[in-house]
PDB file of C-alpha atoms in Angstrom:
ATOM      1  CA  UNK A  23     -55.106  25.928  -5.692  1.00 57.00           C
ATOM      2  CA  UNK A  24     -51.746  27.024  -5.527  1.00 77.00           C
ATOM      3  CA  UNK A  25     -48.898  24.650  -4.420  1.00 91.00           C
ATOM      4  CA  UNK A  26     -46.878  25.898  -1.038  1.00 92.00           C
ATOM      5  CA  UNK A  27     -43.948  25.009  -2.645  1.00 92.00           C
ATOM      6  CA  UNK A  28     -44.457  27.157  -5.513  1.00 94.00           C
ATOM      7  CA  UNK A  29     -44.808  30.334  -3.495  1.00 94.00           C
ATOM      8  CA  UNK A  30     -41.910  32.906  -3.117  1.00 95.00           C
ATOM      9  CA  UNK A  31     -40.442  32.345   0.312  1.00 95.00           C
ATOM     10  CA  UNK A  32     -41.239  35.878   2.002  1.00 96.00           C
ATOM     11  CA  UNK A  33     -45.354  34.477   0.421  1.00 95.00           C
ATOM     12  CA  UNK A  34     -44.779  31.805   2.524  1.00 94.00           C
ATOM     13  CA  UNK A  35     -43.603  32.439   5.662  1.00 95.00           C
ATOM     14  CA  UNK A  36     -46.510  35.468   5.176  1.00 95.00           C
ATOM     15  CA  UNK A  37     -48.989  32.502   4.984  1.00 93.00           C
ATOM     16  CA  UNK A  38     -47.019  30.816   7.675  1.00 94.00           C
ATOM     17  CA  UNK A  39     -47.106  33.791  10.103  1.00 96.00           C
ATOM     18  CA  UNK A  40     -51.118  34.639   9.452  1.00 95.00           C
ATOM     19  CA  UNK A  41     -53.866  33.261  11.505  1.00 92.00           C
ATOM     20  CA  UNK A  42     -54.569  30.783   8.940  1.00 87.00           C
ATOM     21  CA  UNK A  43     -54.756  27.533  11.481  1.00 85.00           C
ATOM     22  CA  UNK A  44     -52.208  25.344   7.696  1.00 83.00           C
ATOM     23  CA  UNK A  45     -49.734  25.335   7.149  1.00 91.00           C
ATOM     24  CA  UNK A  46     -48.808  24.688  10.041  1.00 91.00           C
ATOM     25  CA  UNK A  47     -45.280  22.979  11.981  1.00 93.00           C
ATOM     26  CA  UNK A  48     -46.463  19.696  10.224  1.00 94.00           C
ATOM     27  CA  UNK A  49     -45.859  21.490   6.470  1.00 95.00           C
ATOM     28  CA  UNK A  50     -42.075  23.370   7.983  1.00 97.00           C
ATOM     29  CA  UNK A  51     -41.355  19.506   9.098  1.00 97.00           C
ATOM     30  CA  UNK A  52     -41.077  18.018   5.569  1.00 97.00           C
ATOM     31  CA  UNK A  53     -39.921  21.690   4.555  1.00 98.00           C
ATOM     32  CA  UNK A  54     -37.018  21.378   6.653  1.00 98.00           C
ATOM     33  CA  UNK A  55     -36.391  18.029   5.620  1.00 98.00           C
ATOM     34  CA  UNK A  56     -35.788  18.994   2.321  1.00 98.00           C
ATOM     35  CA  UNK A  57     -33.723  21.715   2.890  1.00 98.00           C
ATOM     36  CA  UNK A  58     -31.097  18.887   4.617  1.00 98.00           C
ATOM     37  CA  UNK A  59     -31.694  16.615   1.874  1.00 98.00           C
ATOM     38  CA  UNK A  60     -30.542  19.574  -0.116  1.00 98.00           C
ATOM     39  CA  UNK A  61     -27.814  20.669   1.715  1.00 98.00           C
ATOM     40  CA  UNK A  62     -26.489  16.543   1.662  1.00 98.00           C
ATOM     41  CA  UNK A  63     -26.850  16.885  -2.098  1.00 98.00           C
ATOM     42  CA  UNK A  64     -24.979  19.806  -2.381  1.00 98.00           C
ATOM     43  CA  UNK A  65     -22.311  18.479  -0.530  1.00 97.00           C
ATOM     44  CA  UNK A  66     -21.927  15.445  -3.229  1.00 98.00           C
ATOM     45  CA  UNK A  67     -21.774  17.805  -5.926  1.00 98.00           C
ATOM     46  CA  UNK A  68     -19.468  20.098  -4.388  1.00 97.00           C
ATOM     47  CA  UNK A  69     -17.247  16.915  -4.100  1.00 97.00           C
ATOM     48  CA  UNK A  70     -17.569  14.879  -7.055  1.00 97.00           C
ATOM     49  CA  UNK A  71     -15.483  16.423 -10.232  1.00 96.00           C
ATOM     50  CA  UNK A  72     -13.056  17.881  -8.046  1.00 96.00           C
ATOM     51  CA  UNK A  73      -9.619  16.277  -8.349  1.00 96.00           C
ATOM     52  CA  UNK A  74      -8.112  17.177  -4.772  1.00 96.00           C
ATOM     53  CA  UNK A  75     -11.189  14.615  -3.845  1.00 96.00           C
ATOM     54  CA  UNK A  76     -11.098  12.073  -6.617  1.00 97.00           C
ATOM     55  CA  UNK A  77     -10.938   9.031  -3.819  1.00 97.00           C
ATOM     56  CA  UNK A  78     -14.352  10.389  -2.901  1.00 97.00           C
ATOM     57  CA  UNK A  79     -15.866  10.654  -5.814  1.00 97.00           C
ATOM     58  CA  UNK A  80     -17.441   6.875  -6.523  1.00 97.00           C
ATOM     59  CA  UNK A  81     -19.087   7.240  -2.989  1.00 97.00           C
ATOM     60  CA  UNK A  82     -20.342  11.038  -3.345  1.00 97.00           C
ATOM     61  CA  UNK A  83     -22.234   9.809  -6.785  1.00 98.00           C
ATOM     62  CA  UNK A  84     -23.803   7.117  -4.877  1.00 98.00           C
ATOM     63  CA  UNK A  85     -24.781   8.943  -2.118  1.00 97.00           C
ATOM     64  CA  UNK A  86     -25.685  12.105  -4.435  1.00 97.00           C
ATOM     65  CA  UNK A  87     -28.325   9.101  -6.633  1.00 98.00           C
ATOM     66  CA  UNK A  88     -29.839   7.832  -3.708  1.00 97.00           C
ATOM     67  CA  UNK A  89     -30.433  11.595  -2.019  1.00 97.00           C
ATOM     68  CA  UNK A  90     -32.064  13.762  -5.312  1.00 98.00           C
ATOM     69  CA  UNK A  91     -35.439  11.601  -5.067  1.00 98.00           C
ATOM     70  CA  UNK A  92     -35.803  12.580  -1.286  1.00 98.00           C
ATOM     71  CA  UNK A  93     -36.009  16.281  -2.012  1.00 98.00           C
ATOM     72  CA  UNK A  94     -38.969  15.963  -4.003  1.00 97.00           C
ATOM     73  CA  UNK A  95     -40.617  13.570  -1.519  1.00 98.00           C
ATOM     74  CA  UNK A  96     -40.607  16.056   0.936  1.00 98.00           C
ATOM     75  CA  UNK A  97     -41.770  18.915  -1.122  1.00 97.00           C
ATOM     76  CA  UNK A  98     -44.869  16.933  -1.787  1.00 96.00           C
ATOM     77  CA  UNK A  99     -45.183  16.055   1.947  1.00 96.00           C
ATOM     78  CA  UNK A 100     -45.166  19.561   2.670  1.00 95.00           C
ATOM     79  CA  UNK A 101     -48.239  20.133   0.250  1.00 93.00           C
ATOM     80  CA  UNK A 102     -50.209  16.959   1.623  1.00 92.00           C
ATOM     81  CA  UNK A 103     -49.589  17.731   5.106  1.00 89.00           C
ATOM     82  CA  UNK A 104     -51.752  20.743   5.074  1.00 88.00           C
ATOM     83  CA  UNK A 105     -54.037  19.788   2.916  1.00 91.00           C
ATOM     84  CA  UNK A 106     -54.521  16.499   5.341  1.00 90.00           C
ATOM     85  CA  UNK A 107     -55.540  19.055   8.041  1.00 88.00           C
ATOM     86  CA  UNK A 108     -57.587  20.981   5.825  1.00 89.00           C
ATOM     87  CA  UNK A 109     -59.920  17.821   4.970  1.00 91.00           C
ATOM     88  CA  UNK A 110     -59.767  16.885   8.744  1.00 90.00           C
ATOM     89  CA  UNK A 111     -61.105  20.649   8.778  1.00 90.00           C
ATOM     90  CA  UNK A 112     -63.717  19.716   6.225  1.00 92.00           C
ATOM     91  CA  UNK A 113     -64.784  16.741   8.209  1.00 93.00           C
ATOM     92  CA  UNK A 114     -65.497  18.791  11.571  1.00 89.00           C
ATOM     93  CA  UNK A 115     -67.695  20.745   9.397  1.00 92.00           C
ATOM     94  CA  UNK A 116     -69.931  18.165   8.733  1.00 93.00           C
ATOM     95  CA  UNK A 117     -73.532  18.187   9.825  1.00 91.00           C
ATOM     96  CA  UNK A 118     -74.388  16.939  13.013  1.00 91.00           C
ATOM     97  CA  UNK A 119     -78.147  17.282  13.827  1.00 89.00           C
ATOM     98  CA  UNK A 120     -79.289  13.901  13.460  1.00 93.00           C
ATOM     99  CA  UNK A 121     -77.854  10.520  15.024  1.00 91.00           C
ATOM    100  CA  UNK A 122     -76.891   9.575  11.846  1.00 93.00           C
ATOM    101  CA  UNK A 123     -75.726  12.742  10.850  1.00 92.00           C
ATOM    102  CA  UNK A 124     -73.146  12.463  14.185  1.00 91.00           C
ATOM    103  CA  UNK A 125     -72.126   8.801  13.703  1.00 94.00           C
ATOM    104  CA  UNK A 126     -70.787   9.783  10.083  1.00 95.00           C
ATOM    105  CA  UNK A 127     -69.189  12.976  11.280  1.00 94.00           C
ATOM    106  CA  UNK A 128     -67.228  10.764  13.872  1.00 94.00           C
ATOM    107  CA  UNK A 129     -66.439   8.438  11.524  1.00 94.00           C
ATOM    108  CA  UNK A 130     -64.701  10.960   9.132  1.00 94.00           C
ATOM    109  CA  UNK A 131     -63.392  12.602  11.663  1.00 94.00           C
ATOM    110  CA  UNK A 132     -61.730   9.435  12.815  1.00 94.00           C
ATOM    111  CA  UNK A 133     -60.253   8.729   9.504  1.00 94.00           C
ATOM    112  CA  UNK A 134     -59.015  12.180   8.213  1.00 94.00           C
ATOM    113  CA  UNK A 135     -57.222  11.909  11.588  1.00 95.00           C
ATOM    114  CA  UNK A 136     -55.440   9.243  10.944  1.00 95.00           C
ATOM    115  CA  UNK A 137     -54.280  10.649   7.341  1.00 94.00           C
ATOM    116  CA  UNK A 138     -53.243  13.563   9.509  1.00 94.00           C
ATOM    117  CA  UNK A 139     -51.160  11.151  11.627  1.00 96.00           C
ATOM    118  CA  UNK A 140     -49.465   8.976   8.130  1.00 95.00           C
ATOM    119  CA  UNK A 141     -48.265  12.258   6.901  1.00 95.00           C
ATOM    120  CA  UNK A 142     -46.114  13.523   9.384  1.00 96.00           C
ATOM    121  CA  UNK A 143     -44.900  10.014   9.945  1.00 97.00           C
ATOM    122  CA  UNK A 144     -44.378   9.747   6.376  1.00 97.00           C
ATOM    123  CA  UNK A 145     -41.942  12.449   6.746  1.00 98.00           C
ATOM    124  CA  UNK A 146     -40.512  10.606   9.566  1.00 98.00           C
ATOM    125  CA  UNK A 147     -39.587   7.933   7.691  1.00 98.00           C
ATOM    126  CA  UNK A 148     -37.836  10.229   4.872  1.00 98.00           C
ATOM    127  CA  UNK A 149     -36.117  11.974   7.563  1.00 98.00           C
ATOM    128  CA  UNK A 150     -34.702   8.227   8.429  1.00 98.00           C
ATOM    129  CA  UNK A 151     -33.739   7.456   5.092  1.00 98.00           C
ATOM    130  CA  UNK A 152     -31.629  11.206   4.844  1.00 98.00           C
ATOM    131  CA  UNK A 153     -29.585  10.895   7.969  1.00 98.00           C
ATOM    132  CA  UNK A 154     -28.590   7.564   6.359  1.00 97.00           C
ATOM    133  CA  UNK A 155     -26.773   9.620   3.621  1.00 97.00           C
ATOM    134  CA  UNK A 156     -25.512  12.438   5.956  1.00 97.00           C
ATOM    135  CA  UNK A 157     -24.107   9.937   8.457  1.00 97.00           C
ATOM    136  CA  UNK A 158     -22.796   7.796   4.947  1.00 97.00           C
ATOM    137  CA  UNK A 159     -21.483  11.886   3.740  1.00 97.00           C
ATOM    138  CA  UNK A 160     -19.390  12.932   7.410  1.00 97.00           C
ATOM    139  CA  UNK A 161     -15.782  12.987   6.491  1.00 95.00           C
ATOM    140  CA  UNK A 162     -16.019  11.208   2.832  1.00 96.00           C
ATOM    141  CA  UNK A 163     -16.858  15.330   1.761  1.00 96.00           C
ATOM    142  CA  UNK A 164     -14.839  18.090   0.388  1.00 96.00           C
ATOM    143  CA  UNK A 165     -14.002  19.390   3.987  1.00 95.00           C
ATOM    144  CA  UNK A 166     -14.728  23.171   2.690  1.00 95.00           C
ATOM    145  CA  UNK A 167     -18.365  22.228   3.388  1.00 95.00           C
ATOM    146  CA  UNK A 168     -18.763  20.064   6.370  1.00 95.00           C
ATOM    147  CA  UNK A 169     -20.716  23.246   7.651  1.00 96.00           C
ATOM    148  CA  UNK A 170     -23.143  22.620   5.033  1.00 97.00           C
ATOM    149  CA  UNK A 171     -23.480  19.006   5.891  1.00 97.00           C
ATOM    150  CA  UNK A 172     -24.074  20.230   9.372  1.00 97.00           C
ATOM    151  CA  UNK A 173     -26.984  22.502   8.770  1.00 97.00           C
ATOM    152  CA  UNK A 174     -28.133  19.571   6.494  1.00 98.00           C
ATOM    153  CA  UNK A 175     -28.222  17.104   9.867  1.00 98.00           C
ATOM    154  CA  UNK A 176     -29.540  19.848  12.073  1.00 98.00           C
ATOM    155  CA  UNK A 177     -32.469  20.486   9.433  1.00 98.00           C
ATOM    156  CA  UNK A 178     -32.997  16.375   9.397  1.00 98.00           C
ATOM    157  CA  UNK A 179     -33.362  16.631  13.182  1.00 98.00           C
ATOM    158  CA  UNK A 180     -35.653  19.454  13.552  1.00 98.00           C
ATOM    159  CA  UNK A 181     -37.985  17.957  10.528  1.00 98.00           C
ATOM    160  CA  UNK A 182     -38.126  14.773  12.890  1.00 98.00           C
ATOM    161  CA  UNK A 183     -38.702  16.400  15.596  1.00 98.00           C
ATOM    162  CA  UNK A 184     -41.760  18.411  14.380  1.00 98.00           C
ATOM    163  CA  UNK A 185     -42.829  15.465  12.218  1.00 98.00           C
ATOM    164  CA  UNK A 186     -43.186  13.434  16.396  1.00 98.00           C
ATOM    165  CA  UNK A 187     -45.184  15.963  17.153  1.00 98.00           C
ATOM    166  CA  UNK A 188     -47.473  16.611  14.929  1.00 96.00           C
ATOM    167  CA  UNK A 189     -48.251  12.402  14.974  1.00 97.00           C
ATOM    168  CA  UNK A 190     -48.323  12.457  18.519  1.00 97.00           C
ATOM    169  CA  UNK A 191     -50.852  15.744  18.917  1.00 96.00           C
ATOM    170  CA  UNK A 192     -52.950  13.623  16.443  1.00 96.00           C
ATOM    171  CA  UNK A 193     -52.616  10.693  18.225  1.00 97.00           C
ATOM    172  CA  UNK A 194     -54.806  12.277  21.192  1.00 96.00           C
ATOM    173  CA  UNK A 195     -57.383  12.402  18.734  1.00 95.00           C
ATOM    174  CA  UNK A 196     -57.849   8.718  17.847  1.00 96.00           C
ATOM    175  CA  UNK A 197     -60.408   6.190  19.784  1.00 96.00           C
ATOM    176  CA  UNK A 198     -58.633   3.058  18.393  1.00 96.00           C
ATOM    177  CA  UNK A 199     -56.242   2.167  20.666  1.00 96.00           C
ATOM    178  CA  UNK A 200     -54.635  -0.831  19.099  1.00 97.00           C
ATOM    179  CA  UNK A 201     -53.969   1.756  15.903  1.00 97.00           C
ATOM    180  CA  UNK A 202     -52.448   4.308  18.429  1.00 97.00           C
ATOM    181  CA  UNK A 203     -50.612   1.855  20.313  1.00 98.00           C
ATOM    182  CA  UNK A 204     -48.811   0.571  17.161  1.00 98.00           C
ATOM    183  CA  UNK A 205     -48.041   3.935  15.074  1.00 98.00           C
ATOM    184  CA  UNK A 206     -47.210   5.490  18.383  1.00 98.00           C
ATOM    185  CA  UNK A 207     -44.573   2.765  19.403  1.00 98.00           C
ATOM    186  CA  UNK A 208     -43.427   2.525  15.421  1.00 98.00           C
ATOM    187  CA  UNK A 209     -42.928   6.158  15.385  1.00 98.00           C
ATOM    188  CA  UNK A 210     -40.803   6.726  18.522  1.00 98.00           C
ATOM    189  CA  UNK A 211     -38.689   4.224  17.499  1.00 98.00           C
ATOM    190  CA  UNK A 212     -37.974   5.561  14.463  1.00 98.00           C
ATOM    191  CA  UNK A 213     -37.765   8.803  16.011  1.00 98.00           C
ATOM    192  CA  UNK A 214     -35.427   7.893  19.203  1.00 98.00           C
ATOM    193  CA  UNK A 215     -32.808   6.086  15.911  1.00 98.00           C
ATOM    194  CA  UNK A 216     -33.195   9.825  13.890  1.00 98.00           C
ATOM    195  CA  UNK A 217     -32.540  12.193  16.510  1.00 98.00           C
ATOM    196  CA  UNK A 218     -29.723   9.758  17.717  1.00 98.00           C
ATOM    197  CA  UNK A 219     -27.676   9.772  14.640  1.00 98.00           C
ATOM    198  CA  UNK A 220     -28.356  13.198  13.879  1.00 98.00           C
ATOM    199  CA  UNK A 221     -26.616  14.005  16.635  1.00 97.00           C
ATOM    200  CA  UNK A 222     -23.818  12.133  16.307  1.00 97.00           C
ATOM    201  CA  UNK A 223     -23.192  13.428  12.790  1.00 97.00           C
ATOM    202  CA  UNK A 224     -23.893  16.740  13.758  1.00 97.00           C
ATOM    203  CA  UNK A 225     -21.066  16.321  16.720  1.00 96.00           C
ATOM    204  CA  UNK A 226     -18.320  14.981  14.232  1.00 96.00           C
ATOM    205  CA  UNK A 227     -19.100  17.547  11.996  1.00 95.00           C
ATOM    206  CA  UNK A 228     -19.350  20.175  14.820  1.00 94.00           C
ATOM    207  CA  UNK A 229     -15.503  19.018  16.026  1.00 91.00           C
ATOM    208  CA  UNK A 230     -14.105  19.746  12.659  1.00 86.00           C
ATOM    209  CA  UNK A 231     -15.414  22.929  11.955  1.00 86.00           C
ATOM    210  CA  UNK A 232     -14.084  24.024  15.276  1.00 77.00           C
ATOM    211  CA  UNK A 233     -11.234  26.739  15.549  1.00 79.00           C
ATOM    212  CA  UNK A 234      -7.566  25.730  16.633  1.00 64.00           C
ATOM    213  CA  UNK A 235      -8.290  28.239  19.823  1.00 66.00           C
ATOM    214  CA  UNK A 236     -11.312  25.537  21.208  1.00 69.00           C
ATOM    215  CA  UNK A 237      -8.538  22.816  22.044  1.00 59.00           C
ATOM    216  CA  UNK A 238      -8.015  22.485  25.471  1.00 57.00           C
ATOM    217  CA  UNK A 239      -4.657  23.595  26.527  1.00 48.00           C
ATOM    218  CA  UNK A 240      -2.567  21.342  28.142  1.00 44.00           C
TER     219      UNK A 240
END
C-alpha cells in the first residue's frame, strides 16, 4: 500500500476530503507537526553560514541537529495513525455470533483502541519535544524569518491540539479506567505545557513581525 506521505499533496488532501472515514484529523496532527518542525529547521539553516549572524550560529547548529530527526518522526506518525484506525476498523469487523466469538471481538477491539490512543499521544509528545527548539529558536534567528518560525509554532500548536483530541475521542472508547485515568491525566499535562509555550513563542514572535503603525501612540 502506498505511503500518505508519498502522495502528491492535491492526492492527498483528495483522499483527505473523500468519504473515506482515514486519514483522518489524527494523520493532519503529526502532518502539521512536521511542517513546524520544518519550518524550525529552516529557520537554522537560513541562519547558520550567514555572517551578519555568526554569534548565532553555534546555537542554530545545535538546535538545527536536534530538530532534522523530528521531521521524520512525524511523517511516520502520520502513516501509523491511520493505519491504527484502520486495524481498529478490522477489529469491529470481526465475527460476533457466538459468545466466544463476542468476547474476542471486545477484546481486540479494546486493544486496537488503545494503539489508536498511543499514536496520537505519540505525536503529542513530539509536538513537546519541537516547541522546545522553537521556544530555544525565538530571537537567536536571522530576524528575516521570524514569520517562518511563527507558522512553525502555530503548526506545533494545532498538531497538539488535534493530537488531544483524537486521544481523548478514543478515550470514550476504553473500559479500563485505571488505563484512561493515567494516559488521560499524562496527556493533558503534556498538552496544557504545549499549547502554553506555543503561545508564548508565537506572541514574541507575533510582536516583532508587527508594523511600526501597531504601536500605541502616546
Amino acid at each position: 500500500m502506498e505511503r500518505l506521505t508519498d502522495l502528491t499533496v492535491s492526492t492527498f488532501t483528495d483522499v483527505l476530503a473523500s468519504d473515506a472515514p482515514a486519514p483522518g484529523g489524527g494523520s493532519v496532527a503529526a502532518l502539521f507537526g512536521a511542517c513546524g518542525a520544518a519550518l524550525g529547521v529552516m529557520t537554522t539553516n537560513l541562519t547558520i553560514g550567514k555572517k551578519k549572524y555568526a554569534d548565532l550560529w553555534e546555537h542554530a547548529e545545535l538546535i538545527n541537529k536536534q530538530g532534522q530527526p523530528l521531521i521524520p518522526a512525524f511523517l511516520e506518525a502520520v502513516d501509523a495513525d491511520t493505519q491504527a484506525f484502520n486495524r481498529l476498523m478490522d477489529a469491529m469487523h470481526l465475527p460476533k455470533d457466538t459468545d466466544e466469538e463476542k468476547a474476542a471481538r471486545r477484546a481486540a477491539m479494546q486493544e486496537a483502541t488503545k494503539e489508536a490512543v498511543q499514536m496520537p499521544f505519540h505525536t503529542l509528545s513530539l509536538c513537546k519535544e519541537t516547541i522546545d527548539l522553537v521556544e530555544a529558536l525565538v530571537g537567536k534567528i536571522n530576524p528575516n524569518c521570524a514569520s517562518d518560525l511563527g507558522v512553525g509554532a502555530a503548526a506545533v500548536e494545532a498538531a497538539a491540539r488535534g493530537a488531544w483530541l483524537n486521544i481523548n475521542i478514543n478515550l470514550l472508547s476504553i473500559t479500563d479506567e485505571t488505563y484512561v485515568r493515567e494516559t488521560f491525566g499524562k496527556a493533558k499535562a503534556m498538552y496544557s505545557d504545549v499549547i502554553a509555550r506555543a503561545e508564548r513563542a508565537f506572541a514574541a514572535i507575533e510582536a516583532d513581525c508587527l508594523p511600526a503603525c501597531n504601536q500605541t501612540e502616546g
